[in-house]
Every structure is written in structure tokens, then in C-alpha cells.
Short mmCIF file of C-alpha atoms in Angstrom, two decimals:
data_model
loop_
_atom_site.label_atom_id
_atom_site.label_comp_id
_atom_site.label_asym_id
_atom_site.label_seq_id
_atom_site.Cartn_x
_atom_site.Cartn_y
_atom_site.Cartn_z
CA UNK J 1163 -19.40 -90.93 17.57
CA UNK J 1164 -18.05 -93.10 15.02
CA UNK J 1165 -16.91 -96.55 16.49
CA UNK J 1166 -13.39 -97.52 16.67
CA UNK J 1167 -12.23 -101.30 15.39
CA UNK J 1168 -10.36 -101.56 18.83
CA UNK J 1169 -13.84 -101.05 20.82
CA UNK J 1170 -13.28 -97.41 21.86
CA UNK J 1171 -14.92 -94.10 20.50
CA UNK J 1172 -13.32 -91.79 18.27
CA UNK J 1173 -14.10 -88.21 19.11
CA UNK J 1174 -16.09 -86.16 16.38
CA UNK J 1175 -12.83 -83.81 16.26
CA UNK J 1176 -10.67 -86.60 14.82
CA UNK J 1177 -12.76 -87.25 12.08
CA UNK J 1178 -12.27 -85.16 8.48
CA UNK J 1179 -15.44 -83.01 7.50
CA UNK J 1180 -16.67 -83.05 3.76
CA UNK J 1181 -14.17 -80.72 2.64
CA UNK J 1182 -14.59 -78.97 -0.78
CA UNK J 1183 -11.88 -81.29 -2.41
CA UNK J 1184 -9.70 -83.69 -0.95
CA UNK J 1185 -6.53 -84.63 -2.83
CA UNK J 1186 -5.34 -88.23 -2.98
CA UNK J 1187 -1.69 -88.93 -3.87
CA UNK J 1188 -2.42 -92.51 -5.18
CA UNK J 1189 -0.03 -95.46 -5.18
CA UNK J 1190 -1.19 -99.06 -6.51
CA UNK J 1191 -4.12 -101.35 -5.40
CA UNK J 1192 -7.67 -100.56 -4.73
CA UNK J 1193 -7.74 -98.24 -1.58
CA UNK J 1194 -7.31 -94.88 -3.58
CA UNK J 1195 -10.79 -95.79 -5.33
CA UNK J 1196 -12.18 -96.70 -1.78
CA UNK J 1197 -11.09 -93.31 -0.21
CA UNK J 1198 -12.58 -91.25 -3.32
CA UNK J 1199 -15.88 -93.10 -3.03
CA UNK J 1200 -16.13 -92.36 0.88
CA UNK J 1201 -15.32 -88.46 0.41
CA UNK J 1202 -17.77 -88.38 -2.27
CA UNK J 1203 -20.33 -90.28 -0.43
CA UNK J 1204 -19.93 -88.02 2.21
CA UNK J 1205 -20.87 -84.77 0.08
CA UNK J 1206 -17.17 -83.97 -0.75
CA UNK J 1207 -15.20 -83.85 -3.94
CA UNK J 1208 -11.64 -85.45 -4.91
CA UNK J 1209 -8.87 -84.75 -7.10
CA UNK J 1210 -6.16 -87.78 -7.49
CA UNK J 1211 -2.66 -87.33 -8.23
CA UNK J 1212 -1.66 -90.77 -9.50
CA UNK J 1213 1.89 -91.58 -9.55
CA UNK J 1214 3.11 -92.85 -12.74
CA UNK J 1215 4.00 -96.41 -12.85
CA UNK J 1216 2.38 -96.94 -9.46
CA UNK J 1217 -1.30 -95.89 -9.57
CA UNK J 1218 -3.49 -98.25 -11.76
CA UNK J 1219 -5.34 -96.49 -14.53
CA UNK J 1220 -8.74 -98.52 -14.12
CA UNK J 1221 -8.72 -97.72 -10.39
CA UNK J 1222 -8.63 -94.15 -10.47
CA UNK J 1223 -10.45 -93.50 -14.17
CA UNK J 1224 -13.69 -92.90 -12.64
CA UNK J 1225 -12.49 -89.64 -10.85
CA UNK J 1226 -10.79 -86.32 -11.76
CA UNK J 1227 -7.32 -87.19 -11.96
CA UNK J 1228 -3.79 -86.61 -13.13
CA UNK J 1229 -0.53 -88.73 -13.47
CA UNK J 1230 2.37 -87.14 -12.42
CA UNK J 1231 5.85 -88.63 -11.49
CA UNK J 1232 6.70 -89.31 -7.92
CA UNK J 1233 9.64 -86.50 -7.81
CA UNK J 1234 7.73 -83.63 -9.70
CA UNK J 1235 6.74 -82.16 -6.53
CA UNK J 1236 6.03 -78.35 -8.07
CA UNK J 1237 3.73 -80.15 -10.42
CA UNK J 1238 1.95 -81.92 -7.86
CA UNK J 1239 1.83 -79.09 -5.47
CA UNK J 1240 0.41 -76.75 -7.88
CA UNK J 1241 -1.94 -79.29 -9.34
CA UNK J 1242 -3.43 -79.65 -5.63
CA UNK J 1243 -3.61 -76.12 -5.28
CA UNK J 1244 -5.27 -75.37 -8.46
CA UNK J 1245 -8.35 -77.87 -7.78
CA UNK J 1246 -8.60 -76.35 -4.01
CA UNK J 1247 -7.30 -79.33 -2.23
CA UNK J 1248 -6.35 -78.50 1.23
CA UNK J 1249 -6.73 -81.83 2.84
CA UNK J 1250 -4.81 -84.85 1.54
CA UNK J 1251 -4.54 -88.58 2.00
CA UNK J 1252 -1.15 -90.80 0.63
CA UNK J 1253 -2.93 -93.95 -0.03
CA UNK J 1254 -1.40 -97.10 -2.09
CA UNK J 1255 1.87 -99.13 -2.30
CA UNK J 1256 4.86 -96.89 -3.77
CA UNK J 1257 8.11 -98.61 -4.30
CA UNK J 1258 10.79 -96.27 -2.96
CA UNK J 1259 13.06 -95.40 -6.25
CA UNK J 1260 16.77 -94.91 -5.95
CA UNK J 1261 17.95 -91.59 -5.38
CA UNK J 1262 19.94 -91.94 -8.92
CA UNK J 1263 16.51 -92.30 -10.81
CA UNK J 1264 14.45 -89.77 -8.81
CA UNK J 1265 14.89 -86.81 -11.12
CA UNK J 1266 13.18 -84.18 -9.22
CA UNK J 1267 11.71 -80.86 -10.59
CA UNK J 1268 13.13 -77.56 -8.85
CA UNK J 1269 10.33 -77.92 -5.99
CA UNK J 1270 11.27 -81.29 -5.77
CA UNK J 1271 14.89 -80.74 -5.08
CA UNK J 1272 13.77 -78.16 -2.46
CA UNK J 1273 11.59 -80.53 -0.68
CA UNK J 1274 14.00 -83.25 -0.82
CA UNK J 1275 16.84 -80.80 0.91
CA UNK J 1276 14.02 -80.08 3.41
CA UNK J 1277 13.36 -83.64 3.97
CA UNK J 1278 17.23 -84.26 4.61
CA UNK J 1279 18.54 -87.50 5.97
CA UNK J 1280 15.15 -89.03 6.44
CA UNK J 1281 15.29 -89.74 2.86
CA UNK J 1282 17.92 -92.45 3.26
CA UNK J 1283 16.02 -93.80 6.37
CA UNK J 1284 13.34 -96.49 6.66
CA UNK J 1285 9.88 -95.98 5.14
CA UNK J 1286 8.28 -94.96 8.34
CA UNK J 1287 10.92 -91.99 8.88
CA UNK J 1288 10.67 -91.11 5.27
CA UNK J 1289 6.80 -90.88 5.10
CA UNK J 1290 6.97 -88.85 8.68
CA UNK J 1291 9.34 -86.43 6.83
CA UNK J 1292 6.87 -86.28 3.92
CA UNK J 1293 3.86 -85.63 6.06
CA UNK J 1294 5.64 -82.88 8.07
CA UNK J 1295 6.67 -81.14 4.78
CA UNK J 1296 3.36 -81.46 3.32
CA UNK J 1297 1.91 -79.59 6.57
CA UNK J 1298 4.47 -76.88 5.84
CA UNK J 1299 3.13 -76.37 2.34
CA UNK J 1300 -0.28 -75.71 4.06
CA UNK J 1301 -1.88 -79.01 3.69
CA UNK J 1302 -3.64 -81.09 6.03
CA UNK J 1303 -2.75 -84.75 5.72
CA UNK J 1304 -5.44 -87.01 6.80
CA UNK J 1305 -5.05 -90.99 7.20
CA UNK J 1306 -7.06 -93.11 4.94
CA UNK J 1307 -8.51 -94.96 8.17
CA UNK J 1308 -10.27 -91.63 8.72
CA UNK J 1309 -12.23 -92.29 5.65
CA UNK J 1310 -12.34 -96.15 5.62
CA UNK J 1311 -13.81 -97.02 8.62
CA UNK J 1312 -15.49 -100.44 7.49
CA UNK J 1313 -12.19 -101.56 6.30
CA UNK J 1314 -10.04 -100.93 9.35
CA UNK J 1315 -9.58 -104.42 10.79
CA UNK J 1316 -11.35 -105.15 14.35
CA UNK J 1317 -10.34 -106.84 17.09
CA UNK J 1318 -11.14 -110.85 17.39
CA UNK J 1319 -11.70 -113.54 15.06
CA UNK J 1320 -13.30 -112.34 11.79
CA UNK J 1321 -14.04 -115.71 10.08
CA UNK J 1322 -14.93 -119.30 10.94
CA UNK J 1323 -11.63 -120.69 11.82
CA UNK J 1324 -10.00 -120.00 15.21
CA UNK J 1325 -6.48 -120.41 16.09
CA UNK J 1326 -5.60 -123.15 18.20
CA UNK J 1327 -2.88 -123.04 21.32
CA UNK J 1328 0.00 -123.55 18.94
CA UNK J 1329 -0.95 -120.61 16.66
CA UNK J 1330 -1.66 -118.33 19.65
CA UNK J 1331 2.07 -119.10 20.81
CA UNK J 1332 3.44 -118.28 17.12
CA UNK J 1333 1.25 -115.15 17.05
CA UNK J 1334 2.69 -113.99 20.54
CA UNK J 1335 5.95 -114.63 19.26
CA UNK J 1336 5.62 -112.97 15.75
CA UNK J 1337 4.01 -109.88 17.74
CA UNK J 1338 7.23 -109.56 19.49
CA UNK J 1339 9.41 -109.83 16.48
CA UNK J 1340 7.31 -107.25 14.52
CA UNK J 1341 7.57 -104.74 17.56
CA UNK J 1342 11.61 -105.27 17.52
CA UNK J 1343 11.73 -104.80 13.82
CA UNK J 1344 9.37 -101.92 14.08
CA UNK J 1345 11.11 -100.02 16.49
CA UNK J 1346 14.21 -100.05 13.96
CA UNK J 1347 12.06 -99.23 10.97
CA UNK J 1348 12.52 -102.36 8.95
CA UNK J 1349 9.21 -103.82 8.22
CA UNK J 1350 5.55 -104.39 9.37
CA UNK J 1351 5.30 -108.53 9.23
CA UNK J 1352 6.87 -111.72 9.73
CA UNK J 1353 6.12 -115.28 9.47
CA UNK J 1354 6.36 -117.86 12.55
CA UNK J 1355 5.83 -121.60 12.46
CA UNK J 1356 6.18 -123.25 16.08
CA UNK J 1357 8.03 -120.75 17.58
CA UNK J 1358 10.41 -120.45 14.49
CA UNK J 1359 10.96 -117.14 12.67
CA UNK J 1360 10.80 -118.35 8.95
CA UNK J 1361 10.98 -114.68 7.36
CA UNK J 1362 10.91 -111.13 8.13
CA UNK J 1363 9.29 -108.49 5.78
CA UNK J 1364 11.93 -105.52 4.79
CA UNK J 1365 11.81 -103.72 1.75
CA UNK J 1366 10.34 -106.55 -0.59
CA UNK J 1367 6.86 -106.28 1.11
CA UNK J 1368 4.58 -109.06 2.16
CA UNK J 1369 3.79 -110.35 -0.86
CA UNK J 1370 7.16 -111.36 -1.75
CA UNK J 1371 7.95 -112.50 1.54
CA UNK J 1372 5.12 -114.92 1.38
CA UNK J 1373 6.56 -116.09 -1.95
CA UNK J 1374 9.48 -117.27 -0.34
CA UNK J 1375 7.91 -118.63 3.18
CA UNK J 1376 6.71 -121.77 1.62
CA UNK J 1377 10.52 -123.13 0.63
CA UNK J 1378 11.06 -122.75 4.43
CA UNK J 1379 8.19 -124.20 5.97
CA UNK J 1380 9.03 -127.14 8.27
CA UNK J 1381 7.42 -130.41 7.14
CA UNK J 1382 5.83 -132.54 10.28
CA UNK J 1383 5.22 -129.05 12.29
CA UNK J 1384 2.05 -126.91 12.22
CA UNK J 1385 1.90 -124.46 9.32
CA UNK J 1386 2.93 -121.19 10.58
CA UNK J 1387 1.11 -117.64 11.04
CA UNK J 1388 1.56 -114.34 9.12
CA UNK J 1389 1.78 -111.35 11.63
CA UNK J 1390 1.24 -107.79 10.55
CA UNK J 1391 1.39 -104.75 12.72
CA UNK J 1392 2.32 -101.17 12.59
CA UNK J 1393 5.71 -99.85 13.88
CA UNK J 1394 5.84 -98.55 17.24
CA UNK J 1395 5.29 -94.86 17.12
CA UNK J 1396 4.34 -95.12 13.44
CA UNK J 1397 3.01 -92.22 11.30
CA UNK J 1398 -0.29 -93.25 10.84
CA UNK J 1399 -1.50 -90.84 7.91
CA UNK J 1400 0.88 -92.91 5.89
CA UNK J 1401 1.41 -96.62 5.23
CA UNK J 1402 -0.66 -98.42 7.55
CA UNK J 1403 -0.27 -102.29 7.49
CA UNK J 1404 -2.66 -103.63 4.34
CA UNK J 1405 -4.10 -106.85 3.86
CA UNK J 1406 -6.21 -107.74 0.92
CA UNK J 1407 -7.53 -111.15 -0.95
CA UNK J 1408 -4.29 -111.70 -2.55
CA UNK J 1409 -2.56 -111.57 0.74
CA UNK J 1410 -5.15 -114.46 1.91
CA UNK J 1411 -4.24 -116.29 -1.36
CA UNK J 1412 -0.69 -116.03 -0.95
CA UNK J 1413 -0.57 -117.32 2.82
CA UNK J 1414 -2.68 -120.26 1.66
CA UNK J 1415 -0.35 -121.12 -0.83
CA UNK J 1416 2.59 -120.65 1.46
CA UNK J 1417 0.50 -123.28 3.88
CA UNK J 1418 0.18 -121.07 6.03
CA UNK J 1419 -2.35 -121.39 8.97
CA UNK J 1420 -3.84 -117.98 9.69
CA UNK J 1421 -3.00 -114.37 9.78
CA UNK J 1422 -3.06 -112.06 12.56
CA UNK J 1423 -3.05 -108.39 11.98
CA UNK J 1424 -2.93 -105.53 14.72
CA UNK J 1425 -6.76 -104.10 15.24
CA UNK J 1426 -7.45 -100.59 14.51
CA UNK J 1427 -4.30 -100.12 12.52
CA UNK J 1428 -4.59 -102.28 9.45
CA UNK J 1429 -6.39 -101.77 6.41
CA UNK J 1430 -8.36 -104.55 4.72
CA UNK J 1431 -8.94 -103.80 1.20
CA UNK J 1432 -12.14 -106.20 0.96
CA UNK J 1433 -12.97 -107.58 4.25
CA UNK J 1434 -15.69 -109.43 3.10
CA UNK J 1435 -13.74 -111.21 0.20
CA UNK J 1436 -10.61 -111.83 2.93
CA UNK J 1437 -12.93 -113.66 5.27
CA UNK J 1438 -14.53 -115.79 2.49
CA UNK J 1439 -11.07 -116.85 1.12
CA UNK J 1440 -9.66 -117.32 4.57
CA UNK J 1441 -12.73 -119.63 5.35
CA UNK J 1442 -12.55 -121.53 2.25
CA UNK J 1443 -8.80 -122.26 2.74
CA UNK J 1444 -9.23 -123.12 6.46
CA UNK J 1445 -7.23 -120.00 7.38
CA UNK J 1446 -7.91 -117.93 10.72
CA UNK J 1447 -7.83 -114.23 10.02
CA UNK J 1448 -7.53 -112.46 13.70
CA UNK J 1449 -7.22 -108.76 14.89
CA UNK J 1450 -4.83 -108.44 17.87
CA UNK J 1451 -3.44 -105.55 20.04
CA UNK J 1452 0.00 -104.70 20.92
CA UNK J 1453 -0.42 -105.26 24.66
CA UNK J 1454 -1.60 -108.24 27.17
CA UNK J 1455 -1.61 -112.04 26.65
CA UNK J 1456 -2.70 -113.26 23.56
CA UNK J 1457 -5.18 -115.72 25.21
CA UNK J 1458 -7.17 -112.62 26.55
CA UNK J 1459 -6.86 -110.76 22.99
CA UNK J 1460 -8.57 -113.55 20.88
#
């Protein structure tokens, strides 16, 4: 059995086999390449659909790929079938376009009709509907975490810096805020300073939230904590919370004291670099769970 970052065991049936070809629907960032590397290392092959305007050419260049616009569902599905891809991974950020700019092809229009009202709901509602439709089209949708075991954040303190009692209290407050936000399908993160909620994440994403936090940080108080967690009941085969080196850099620039993330449900794009940057900046990096007192979780 493979170890789960939260300390439990993952049964073999929950893990993907090495199929003939895994299709990767790629947004931005480095994770599409990491999934491809993992699949190939396990003896499989990949074909990457890079979403135009989101996927980074240099990232997916080493593997067979094709750039296709987001709403060209017919072209996307036919390309995946042409290359024998039955298992799919959705990975990498894609900013939601406005309905007026989608320009779906014929298959895309039919799929949008099947998605229905979820198109206008929060991200998790929309992604859940997309996963459902892909299943109806005959594909098996896998979570990126099923391939990236080493990138899933584990429970406990990851670096040299530990949160003190004030930070632990802020983490607990932030956890409650993110759970409440997530139940409404709003966002996955917030920043709390000495009990005061400085910012919550909405459509702008974590990086932009951190950019504005520095303007609201209160002088004379401990610096504040970023808390990131999956939404309650979230479709975990898409859009897991993600932290990368840039997240740590922005947290440091904003004057925060550390970052807390949900263990077993958060991807770290480069765990070693994240820890190294956090240690150098004097920030803590800690994996928490969704229940229990904070003192027992660290």
C-alpha cells in the first residue's frame, strides 16, 4: 500500500494503474509536467491537451501535446480518443472565462447544455459537473494527487520554524473561516492576523489575495497566517489547493508569519523549494487536518 500524507494507508484499488495513455488537460504552472513525468516513470504514456492562453509551452513541450482552446470540446474529446486516452487528469489553473467569450464548438455547446446551471455556480460546482460529463463520455477522471504522492502536503511542521500559540490560534480561526467559505463554494484560503480576518480568497486566487494583504496588515501585531484548505465535499479530482514557491515568496513579502494547509488535500508544486524558502524567510509551513484542536494537530 502507498502511504497517505495524513498517516493512513491508501488501498491499491484507489491508485491508478499504468494505462496505455493518460490524457492530461493542462492549465498553467508546473504540475502538468510533473503528472506526465510520474505517468511515464510508471511505464505509461501521456498526451497533453494544453488549454490555449493558460498552459505554458515550455512546460508541456517534452511530451506529445496539442494546444486547443478551452471551449472546443469536440476537438478536445476527439483528440483524446485518437490517442487512446481513457484516463484523464485535470491539472493547472485556468481562469474562468466569461460566457460571452467561450465560443463553443458544436460538441462544446451540447456539453455546456448538459452542465446546465453549474456553469454559473462556484468553481467546485462547475468542476464537479465537468468531471461528471467526462465520465458520461466514457473517460475515467483521476486526481493529480493519485500520481503525485510526493507532492501532497503531509501533516505537521515541514520546515525549521514552528507556529507559536498566537499563530496556532490564527490557524484555528482561519480553518473555521475557510470551512464556512467552502460550504458556499467561494474560495479555499484566507489570511488571519491575531484573530482579525484580513482577506478571503474569491475569484482572484491566492496570489492576488496575498498582494493586497500587505496593505491591511496591522502594525504592532504578529504578522498573520495564510490558511488554505479544500472545500467541504469538494470534487478532489480537480482543483485541489496548491502551494508553490511563489506562494511562499508572496507570503513573505506580505509580512506573514507562515502558511497552514490541509494535509492530504494540498499539492505542493516543489516541496523542497517551498520548505527552503520558508526557512530562509522565517515562515512556518504546516499541514493541518479539518477536525480536532489545533494543539493536537501540529
